[in-house]
Amino acid sequence: MNWIQYAVVTAFALAAADFFVKLAVGKLSNSVAVLLYGSCTFLTGLIWVCGGQWGRGVPQYAQTLGILAALGVGVAFSGVTLGLYATFGAGVPVSVGSPVIRLGGILLASVAGFVLLKEPITVRYVIGILLVCGGMYLIITR
């Protein structure tokens, strides 16, 4: 269950990102915000690869599909960043906007997993999805 530790740390990072976006809204343009986000992610990647991976002799490789998928991640997260700034800039509280965006993303990713990747659907999972939908409704209509 090592992945749970990574998931918990990632959840904290995601929560911090949403919180910092909310703090930054109105204090810089969305364009500057995305530029700063991209600069930080580029620098983090550069340090990871050059300092951490190459420095330890970890072989690097890239297949075309992997490159395209990684570029898709970058474009998607840039869209997430823009969407967060636009959502919070519209005055939506972080306690409403963040869960709706994240849970909506979870639902869409689940559908993609079922439809495109042929992942299994269980009764427990369907119950979980229904609870997520109910939770989103309660958050939106609070």
Tab-separated table of N, CA and C in Angstrom:
chain	number	residue	atom	x	y	z
A	1	MET	N	0.821	-1.209	0.000
A	1	MET	CA	0.000	0.000	0.000
A	1	MET	C	0.859	1.265	0.000
A	2	ASN	N	2.056	1.211	-0.553
A	2	ASN	CA	2.899	2.395	-0.634
A	2	ASN	C	2.250	3.528	-1.408
A	3	TRP	N	1.388	3.189	-2.354
A	3	TRP	CA	0.775	4.225	-3.181
A	3	TRP	C	-0.102	5.153	-2.351
A	4	ILE	N	-0.657	4.691	-1.249
A	4	ILE	CA	-1.519	5.536	-0.415
A	4	ILE	C	-0.719	6.697	0.164
A	5	GLN	N	0.510	6.445	0.563
A	5	GLN	CA	1.359	7.522	1.070
A	5	GLN	C	1.559	8.596	0.004
A	6	TYR	N	1.828	8.176	-1.219
A	6	TYR	CA	2.000	9.131	-2.317
A	6	TYR	C	0.702	9.890	-2.578
A	7	ALA	N	-0.415	9.167	-2.526
A	7	ALA	CA	-1.714	9.800	-2.773
A	7	ALA	C	-2.029	10.849	-1.707
A	8	VAL	N	-1.710	10.569	-0.459
A	8	VAL	CA	-1.965	11.525	0.630
A	8	VAL	C	-1.111	12.780	0.450
A	9	VAL	N	0.164	12.604	0.145
A	9	VAL	CA	1.039	13.758	-0.080
A	9	VAL	C	0.543	14.570	-1.277
A	10	THR	N	0.132	13.877	-2.337
A	10	THR	CA	-0.390	14.553	-3.528
A	10	THR	C	-1.670	15.301	-3.210
A	11	ALA	N	-2.527	14.736	-2.395
A	11	ALA	CA	-3.762	15.419	-2.001
A	11	ALA	C	-3.450	16.712	-1.251
A	12	PHE	N	-2.459	16.668	-0.375
A	12	PHE	CA	-2.053	17.885	0.332
A	12	PHE	C	-1.511	18.930	-0.644
A	13	ALA	N	-0.710	18.488	-1.610
A	13	ALA	CA	-0.171	19.420	-2.605
A	13	ALA	C	-1.299	20.030	-3.437
A	14	LEU	N	-2.284	19.217	-3.797
A	14	LEU	CA	-3.416	19.711	-4.573
A	14	LEU	C	-4.238	20.715	-3.770
A	15	ALA	N	-4.456	20.414	-2.509
A	15	ALA	CA	-5.186	21.351	-1.647
A	15	ALA	C	-4.417	22.661	-1.499
A	16	ALA	N	-3.107	22.566	-1.330
A	16	ALA	CA	-2.287	23.773	-1.213
A	16	ALA	C	-2.354	24.588	-2.497
A	17	ALA	N	-2.307	23.913	-3.654
A	17	ALA	CA	-2.390	24.623	-4.931
A	17	ALA	C	-3.705	25.393	-5.043
A	18	ASP	N	-4.815	24.743	-4.707
A	18	ASP	CA	-6.111	25.432	-4.763
A	18	ASP	C	-6.138	26.622	-3.813
A	19	PHE	N	-5.621	26.439	-2.618
A	19	PHE	CA	-5.601	27.505	-1.624
A	19	PHE	C	-4.768	28.689	-2.108
A	20	PHE	N	-3.588	28.405	-2.686
A	20	PHE	CA	-2.731	29.484	-3.170
A	20	PHE	C	-3.326	30.188	-4.382
A	21	VAL	N	-4.036	29.441	-5.237
A	21	VAL	CA	-4.736	30.087	-6.355
A	21	VAL	C	-5.753	31.070	-5.807
A	22	LYS	N	-6.518	30.653	-4.818
A	22	LYS	CA	-7.535	31.537	-4.224
A	22	LYS	C	-6.884	32.791	-3.649
A	23	LEU	N	-5.729	32.636	-3.001
A	23	LEU	CA	-5.027	33.802	-2.452
A	23	LEU	C	-4.504	34.730	-3.549
A	24	ALA	N	-4.110	34.160	-4.693
A	24	ALA	CA	-3.511	34.952	-5.769
A	24	ALA	C	-4.540	35.667	-6.641
A	25	VAL	N	-5.776	35.165	-6.659
A	25	VAL	CA	-6.809	35.744	-7.536
A	25	VAL	C	-6.963	37.235	-7.266
A	26	GLY	N	-6.969	38.005	-8.356
A	26	GLY	CA	-7.140	39.449	-8.256
A	26	GLY	C	-5.852	40.203	-7.967
A	27	LYS	N	-4.776	39.471	-7.687
A	27	LYS	CA	-3.502	40.105	-7.377
A	27	LYS	C	-2.515	40.003	-8.536
A	28	LEU	N	-2.888	39.268	-9.590
A	28	LEU	CA	-2.122	39.176	-10.821
A	28	LEU	C	-3.058	38.654	-11.907
A	29	SER	N	-2.715	38.914	-13.154
A	29	SER	CA	-3.577	38.458	-14.238
A	29	SER	C	-3.471	36.943	-14.383
A	30	ASN	N	-4.502	36.334	-14.961
A	30	ASN	CA	-4.487	34.895	-15.173
A	30	ASN	C	-3.303	34.481	-16.048
A	31	SER	N	-2.946	35.327	-17.013
A	31	SER	CA	-1.812	35.022	-17.894
A	31	SER	C	-0.511	34.944	-17.107
A	32	VAL	N	-0.281	35.899	-16.235
A	32	VAL	CA	0.933	35.887	-15.411
A	32	VAL	C	0.897	34.690	-14.468
A	33	ALA	N	-0.264	34.378	-13.941
A	33	ALA	CA	-0.399	33.236	-13.036
A	33	ALA	C	-0.023	31.933	-13.736
A	34	VAL	N	-0.511	31.726	-14.954
A	34	VAL	CA	-0.185	30.508	-15.692
A	34	VAL	C	1.294	30.477	-16.056
A	35	LEU	N	1.872	31.625	-16.381
A	35	LEU	CA	3.296	31.702	-16.675
A	35	LEU	C	4.117	31.283	-15.449
A	36	LEU	N	3.742	31.782	-14.288
A	36	LEU	CA	4.463	31.419	-13.066
A	36	LEU	C	4.296	29.935	-12.751
A	37	TYR	N	3.074	29.415	-12.924
A	37	TYR	CA	2.820	27.987	-12.709
A	37	TYR	C	3.706	27.161	-13.636
A	38	GLY	N	3.718	27.513	-14.924
A	38	GLY	CA	4.531	26.778	-15.887
A	38	GLY	C	6.009	26.854	-15.581
A	39	SER	N	6.468	28.000	-15.127
A	39	SER	CA	7.881	28.163	-14.782
A	39	SER	C	8.263	27.267	-13.612
A	40	CYS	N	7.403	27.207	-12.616
A	40	CYS	CA	7.680	26.359	-11.445
A	40	CYS	C	7.697	24.883	-11.824
A	41	THR	N	6.728	24.449	-12.633
A	41	THR	CA	6.700	23.041	-13.011
A	41	THR	C	7.898	22.690	-13.897
A	42	PHE	N	8.294	23.606	-14.791
A	42	PHE	CA	9.466	23.354	-15.626
A	42	PHE	C	10.722	23.232	-14.769
A	43	LEU	N	10.894	24.152	-13.835
A	43	LEU	CA	12.074	24.125	-12.974
A	43	LEU	C	12.102	22.849	-12.128
A	44	THR	N	10.948	22.456	-11.597
A	44	THR	CA	10.870	21.223	-10.810
A	44	THR	C	11.271	20.023	-11.658
A	45	GLY	N	10.756	19.951	-12.880
A	45	GLY	CA	11.111	18.850	-13.773
A	45	GLY	C	12.583	18.849	-14.132
A	46	LEU	N	13.130	20.020	-14.384
A	46	LEU	CA	14.545	20.141	-14.732
A	46	LEU	C	15.428	19.656	-13.581
A	47	ILE	N	15.097	20.067	-12.384
A	47	ILE	CA	15.862	19.634	-11.202
A	47	ILE	C	15.725	18.123	-11.007
A	48	TRP	N	14.512	17.603	-11.177
A	48	TRP	CA	14.254	16.172	-10.988
A	48	TRP	C	15.093	15.341	-11.963
A	49	VAL	N	15.053	15.720	-13.244
A	49	VAL	CA	15.753	14.929	-14.258
A	49	VAL	C	17.261	15.132	-14.176
A	50	CYS	N	17.692	16.373	-14.200
A	50	CYS	CA	19.142	16.648	-14.240
A	50	CYS	C	19.824	16.352	-12.917
A	51	GLY	N	19.221	16.757	-11.827
A	51	GLY	CA	19.858	16.580	-10.531
A	51	GLY	C	19.607	15.226	-9.913
A	52	GLY	N	18.388	14.723	-10.056
A	52	GLY	CA	18.042	13.480	-9.377
A	52	GLY	C	18.246	12.235	-10.201
A	53	GLN	N	17.754	12.232	-11.425
A	53	GLN	CA	17.782	11.021	-12.229
A	53	GLN	C	19.129	10.805	-12.931
A	54	TRP	N	19.559	11.767	-13.726
A	54	TRP	CA	20.836	11.626	-14.431
A	54	TRP	C	21.989	11.531	-13.447
A	55	GLY	N	21.912	12.296	-12.373
A	55	GLY	CA	22.976	12.285	-11.366
A	55	GLY	C	23.180	10.914	-10.732
A	56	ARG	N	22.120	10.125	-10.682
A	56	ARG	CA	22.205	8.773	-10.114
A	56	ARG	C	22.340	7.706	-11.192
A	57	GLY	N	22.437	8.137	-12.445
A	57	GLY	CA	22.634	7.181	-13.530
A	57	GLY	C	21.375	6.451	-13.972
A	58	VAL	N	20.195	6.981	-13.636
A	58	VAL	CA	18.939	6.352	-14.057
A	58	VAL	C	18.769	6.599	-15.552
A	59	PRO	N	18.624	5.537	-16.343
A	59	PRO	CA	18.485	5.734	-17.787
A	59	PRO	C	17.184	6.460	-18.131
A	60	GLN	N	17.272	7.357	-19.109
A	60	GLN	CA	16.108	8.116	-19.558
A	60	GLN	C	15.710	7.608	-20.943
A	61	TYR	N	14.423	7.537	-21.202
A	61	TYR	CA	13.943	7.083	-22.497
A	61	TYR	C	12.620	7.771	-22.791
A	62	ALA	N	12.198	7.727	-24.045
A	62	ALA	CA	10.927	8.350	-24.429
A	62	ALA	C	10.392	7.689	-25.687
A	63	GLN	N	9.170	7.204	-25.603
A	63	GLN	CA	8.463	6.688	-26.766
A	63	GLN	C	7.481	7.756	-27.221
A	64	THR	N	7.126	7.721	-28.489
A	64	THR	CA	6.260	8.754	-29.057
A	64	THR	C	4.951	8.886	-28.276
A	65	LEU	N	4.295	7.765	-27.994
A	65	LEU	CA	3.024	7.828	-27.263
A	65	LEU	C	3.220	8.420	-25.873
A	66	GLY	N	4.326	8.087	-25.226
A	66	GLY	CA	4.623	8.654	-23.908
A	66	GLY	C	4.824	10.155	-23.967
A	67	ILE	N	5.524	10.622	-24.989
A	67	ILE	CA	5.750	12.062	-25.155
A	67	ILE	C	4.421	12.775	-25.370
A	68	LEU	N	3.584	12.233	-26.242
A	68	LEU	CA	2.286	12.858	-26.518
A	68	LEU	C	1.398	12.877	-25.270
A	69	ALA	N	1.402	11.777	-24.525
A	69	ALA	CA	0.603	11.727	-23.297
A	69	ALA	C	1.116	12.724	-22.263
A	70	ALA	N	2.431	12.837	-22.121
A	70	ALA	CA	3.005	13.793	-21.169
A	70	ALA	C	2.676	15.228	-21.573
A	71	LEU	N	2.716	15.513	-22.867
A	71	LEU	CA	2.313	16.846	-23.329
A	71	LEU	C	0.827	17.084	-23.023
A	72	GLY	N	0.025	16.047	-23.158
A	72	GLY	CA	-1.395	16.154	-22.796
A	72	GLY	C	-1.573	16.500	-21.332
A	73	VAL	N	-0.749	15.902	-20.471
A	73	VAL	CA	-0.793	16.232	-19.040
A	73	VAL	C	-0.500	17.711	-18.838
A	74	GLY	N	0.531	18.206	-19.508
A	74	GLY	CA	0.894	19.615	-19.364
A	74	GLY	C	-0.208	20.546	-19.824
A	75	VAL	N	-0.792	20.251	-20.962
A	75	VAL	CA	-1.890	21.077	-21.481
A	75	VAL	C	-3.089	21.003	-20.539
A	76	ALA	N	-3.403	19.799	-20.071
A	76	ALA	CA	-4.554	19.630	-19.184
A	76	ALA	C	-4.371	20.386	-17.867
A	77	PHE	N	-3.195	20.263	-17.249
A	77	PHE	CA	-2.974	20.960	-15.982
A	77	PHE	C	-2.904	22.475	-16.166
A	78	SER	N	-2.452	22.919	-17.323
A	78	SER	CA	-2.520	24.358	-17.606
A	78	SER	C	-3.971	24.802	-17.685
A	79	GLY	N	-4.804	23.972	-18.295
A	79	GLY	CA	-6.240	24.268	-18.338
A	79	GLY	C	-6.863	24.267	-16.952
A	80	VAL	N	-6.427	23.335	-16.112
A	80	VAL	CA	-6.913	23.298	-14.725
A	80	VAL	C	-6.546	24.593	-14.020
A	81	THR	N	-5.308	25.027	-14.194
A	81	THR	CA	-4.853	26.256	-13.538
A	81	THR	C	-5.669	27.453	-14.002
A	82	LEU	N	-5.852	27.571	-15.305
A	82	LEU	CA	-6.689	28.671	-15.820
A	82	LEU	C	-8.107	28.578	-15.283
A	83	GLY	N	-8.658	27.371	-15.272
A	83	GLY	CA	-10.018	27.183	-14.764
A	83	GLY	C	-10.162	27.536	-13.300
A	84	LEU	N	-9.146	27.196	-12.496
A	84	LEU	CA	-9.180	27.557	-11.079
A	84	LEU	C	-9.170	29.072	-10.898
A	85	TYR	N	-8.297	29.748	-11.639
A	85	TYR	CA	-8.253	31.211	-11.535
A	85	TYR	C	-9.579	31.830	-11.970
A	86	ALA	N	-10.155	31.319	-13.042
A	86	ALA	CA	-11.432	31.864	-13.516
A	86	ALA	C	-12.555	31.582	-12.524
A	87	THR	N	-12.581	30.363	-11.978
A	87	THR	CA	-13.628	29.994	-11.012
A	87	THR	C	-13.532	30.842	-9.748
A	88	PHE	N	-12.342	30.893	-9.172
A	88	PHE	CA	-12.184	31.651	-7.931
A	88	PHE	C	-12.265	33.151	-8.183
A	89	GLY	N	-11.859	33.579	-9.374
A	89	GLY	CA	-11.981	34.995	-9.733
A	89	GLY	C	-13.424	35.436	-9.864
A	90	ALA	N	-14.315	34.481	-10.139
A	90	ALA	CA	-15.740	34.778	-10.229
A	90	ALA	C	-16.385	34.867	-8.843
A	91	GLY	N	-15.581	34.703	-7.807
A	91	GLY	CA	-16.089	34.848	-6.449
A	91	GLY	C	-16.533	33.549	-5.799
A	92	VAL	N	-16.306	32.426	-6.458
A	92	VAL	CA	-16.692	31.139	-5.879
A	92	VAL	C	-15.745	30.814	-4.725
A	93	PRO	N	-16.276	30.458	-3.568
A	93	PRO	CA	-15.405	30.101	-2.439
A	93	PRO	C	-14.595	28.845	-2.760
A	94	VAL	N	-13.384	28.773	-2.233
A	94	VAL	CA	-12.538	27.606	-2.456
A	94	VAL	C	-13.199	26.352	-1.881
A	95	SER	N	-13.991	26.501	-0.833
A	95	SER	CA	-14.663	25.361	-0.215
A	95	SER	C	-15.777	24.798	-1.093
A	96	VAL	N	-16.182	25.515	-2.114
A	96	VAL	CA	-17.191	25.035	-3.065
A	96	VAL	C	-16.525	24.678	-4.396
A	97	GLY	N	-15.763	25.594	-4.950
A	97	GLY	CA	-15.174	25.396	-6.270
A	97	GLY	C	-14.215	24.224	-6.334
A	98	SER	N	-13.339	24.111	-5.361
A	98	SER	CA	-12.337	23.053	-5.380
A	98	SER	C	-12.962	21.658	-5.342
A	99	PRO	N	-13.877	21.372	-4.416
A	99	PRO	CA	-14.468	20.031	-4.413
A	99	PRO	C	-15.267	19.728	-5.686
A	100	VAL	N	-15.987	20.711	-6.198
A	100	VAL	CA	-16.779	20.470	-7.406
A	100	VAL	C	-15.862	20.168	-8.589
A	101	ILE	N	-14.792	20.944	-8.731
A	101	ILE	CA	-13.848	20.709	-9.825
A	101	ILE	C	-13.172	19.355	-9.661
A	102	ARG	N	-12.699	19.052	-8.479
A	102	ARG	CA	-11.974	17.796	-8.252
A	102	ARG	C	-12.891	16.588	-8.393
A	103	LEU	N	-14.069	16.639	-7.787
A	103	LEU	CA	-14.984	15.509	-7.884
A	103	LEU	C	-15.490	15.330	-9.314
A	104	GLY	N	-15.735	16.436	-9.997
A	104	GLY	CA	-16.128	16.342	-11.407
A	104	GLY	C	-15.028	15.695	-12.231
A	105	GLY	N	-13.781	16.048	-11.954
A	105	GLY	CA	-12.658	15.425	-12.636
A	105	GLY	C	-12.557	13.942	-12.339
A	106	ILE	N	-12.831	13.569	-11.101
A	106	ILE	CA	-12.810	12.155	-10.721
A	106	ILE	C	-13.874	11.386	-11.498
A	107	LEU	N	-15.064	11.954	-11.588
A	107	LEU	CA	-16.134	11.286	-12.335
A	107	LEU	C	-15.763	11.117	-13.803
A	108	LEU	N	-15.239	12.167	-14.421
A	108	LEU	CA	-14.864	12.087	-15.831
A	108	LEU	C	-13.701	11.119	-16.056
A	109	ALA	N	-12.721	11.118	-15.158
A	109	ALA	CA	-11.607	10.178	-15.274
A	109	ALA	C	-12.101	8.742	-15.121
A	110	SER	N	-13.063	8.526	-14.228
A	110	SER	CA	-13.629	7.190	-14.050
A	110	SER	C	-14.328	6.719	-15.313
A	111	VAL	N	-15.113	7.591	-15.920
A	111	VAL	CA	-15.796	7.237	-17.164
A	111	VAL	C	-14.773	6.899	-18.245
A	112	ALA	N	-13.709	7.690	-18.341
A	112	ALA	CA	-12.654	7.407	-19.324
A	112	ALA	C	-12.001	6.056	-19.042
A	113	GLY	N	-11.798	5.737	-17.773
A	113	GLY	CA	-11.222	4.439	-17.417
A	113	GLY	C	-12.120	3.290	-17.830
A	114	PHE	N	-13.412	3.437	-17.601
A	114	PHE	CA	-14.355	2.376	-17.962
A	114	PHE	C	-14.493	2.235	-19.470
A	115	VAL	N	-14.675	3.366	-20.146
A	115	VAL	CA	-14.972	3.341	-21.581
A	115	VAL	C	-13.720	3.099	-22.421
A	116	LEU	N	-12.662	3.850	-22.147
A	116	LEU	CA	-11.482	3.794	-23.013
A	116	LEU	C	-10.471	2.723	-22.598
A	117	LEU	N	-10.316	2.508	-21.301
A	117	LEU	CA	-9.314	1.556	-20.824
A	117	LEU	C	-9.911	0.219	-20.408
A	118	LYS	N	-11.229	0.095	-20.520
A	118	LYS	CA	-11.944	-1.156	-20.195
A	118	LYS	C	-11.678	-1.634	-18.765
A	119	GLU	N	-11.599	-0.674	-17.817
A	119	GLU	CA	-11.410	-1.037	-16.419
A	119	GLU	C	-12.711	-1.615	-15.869
A	120	PRO	N	-12.603	-2.507	-14.888
A	120	PRO	CA	-13.817	-3.166	-14.373
A	120	PRO	C	-14.684	-2.219	-13.541
A	121	ILE	N	-15.982	-2.460	-13.597
A	121	ILE	CA	-16.952	-1.711	-12.792
A	121	ILE	C	-17.539	-2.689	-11.778
A	122	THR	N	-17.478	-2.306	-10.501
A	122	THR	CA	-18.057	-3.151	-9.452
A	122	THR	C	-19.228	-2.420	-8.810
A	123	VAL	N	-20.032	-3.164	-8.088
A	123	VAL	CA	-21.178	-2.571	-7.391
A	123	VAL	C	-20.690	-1.545	-6.371
A	124	ARG	N	-19.646	-1.870	-5.640
A	124	ARG	CA	-19.104	-0.918	-4.654
A	124	ARG	C	-18.652	0.364	-5.326
A	125	TYR	N	-18.055	0.228	-6.502
A	125	TYR	CA	-17.590	1.417	-7.216
A	125	TYR	C	-18.765	2.270	-7.674
A	126	VAL	N	-19.806	1.645	-8.156
A	126	VAL	CA	-21.005	2.387	-8.573
A	126	VAL	C	-21.608	3.118	-7.380
A	127	ILE	N	-21.646	2.471	-6.232
A	127	ILE	CA	-22.149	3.128	-5.016
A	127	ILE	C	-21.274	4.331	-4.681
A	128	GLY	N	-19.967	4.177	-4.793
A	128	GLY	CA	-19.049	5.291	-4.544
A	128	GLY	C	-19.295	6.452	-5.495
A	129	ILE	N	-19.503	6.156	-6.768
A	129	ILE	CA	-19.778	7.202	-7.757
A	129	ILE	C	-21.079	7.920	-7.417
A	130	LEU	N	-22.094	7.172	-7.013
A	130	LEU	CA	-23.367	7.795	-6.628
A	130	LEU	C	-23.188	8.698	-5.408
A	131	LEU	N	-22.372	8.268	-4.461
A	131	LEU	CA	-22.092	9.104	-3.288
A	131	LEU	C	-21.343	10.377	-3.687
A	132	VAL	N	-20.403	10.261	-4.634
A	132	VAL	CA	-19.685	11.441	-5.123
A	132	VAL	C	-20.667	12.417	-5.759
A	133	CYS	N	-21.576	11.894	-6.588
A	133	CYS	CA	-22.571	12.771	-7.234
A	133	CYS	C	-23.455	13.443	-6.191
A	134	GLY	N	-23.883	12.678	-5.187
A	134	GLY	CA	-24.680	13.252	-4.107
A	134	GLY	C	-23.913	14.309	-3.338
A	135	GLY	N	-22.634	14.048	-3.079
A	135	GLY	CA	-21.799	15.012	-2.379
A	135	GLY	C	-21.637	16.293	-3.192
A	136	MET	N	-21.437	16.155	-4.494
A	136	MET	CA	-21.315	17.345	-5.350
A	136	MET	C	-22.599	18.169	-5.296
A	137	TYR	N	-23.733	17.487	-5.361
A	137	TYR	CA	-25.012	18.204	-5.303
A	137	TYR	C	-25.135	18.968	-3.979
A	138	LEU	N	-24.802	18.299	-2.882
A	138	LEU	CA	-24.906	18.959	-1.575
A	138	LEU	C	-23.946	20.144	-1.448
A	139	ILE	N	-22.757	20.012	-2.002
A	139	ILE	CA	-21.784	21.112	-1.957
A	139	ILE	C	-22.266	22.292	-2.783
A	140	ILE	N	-22.747	22.018	-4.001
A	140	ILE	CA	-23.187	23.092	-4.891
A	140	ILE	C	-24.390	23.827	-4.331
A	141	THR	N	-25.311	23.097	-3.751
A	141	THR	CA	-26.561	23.713	-3.287
A	141	THR	C	-26.518	24.122	-1.823
A	142	ARG	N	-25.435	23.923	-1.156
A	142	ARG	CA	-25.295	24.152	0.275
A	142	ARG	C	-26.270	25.138	0.759
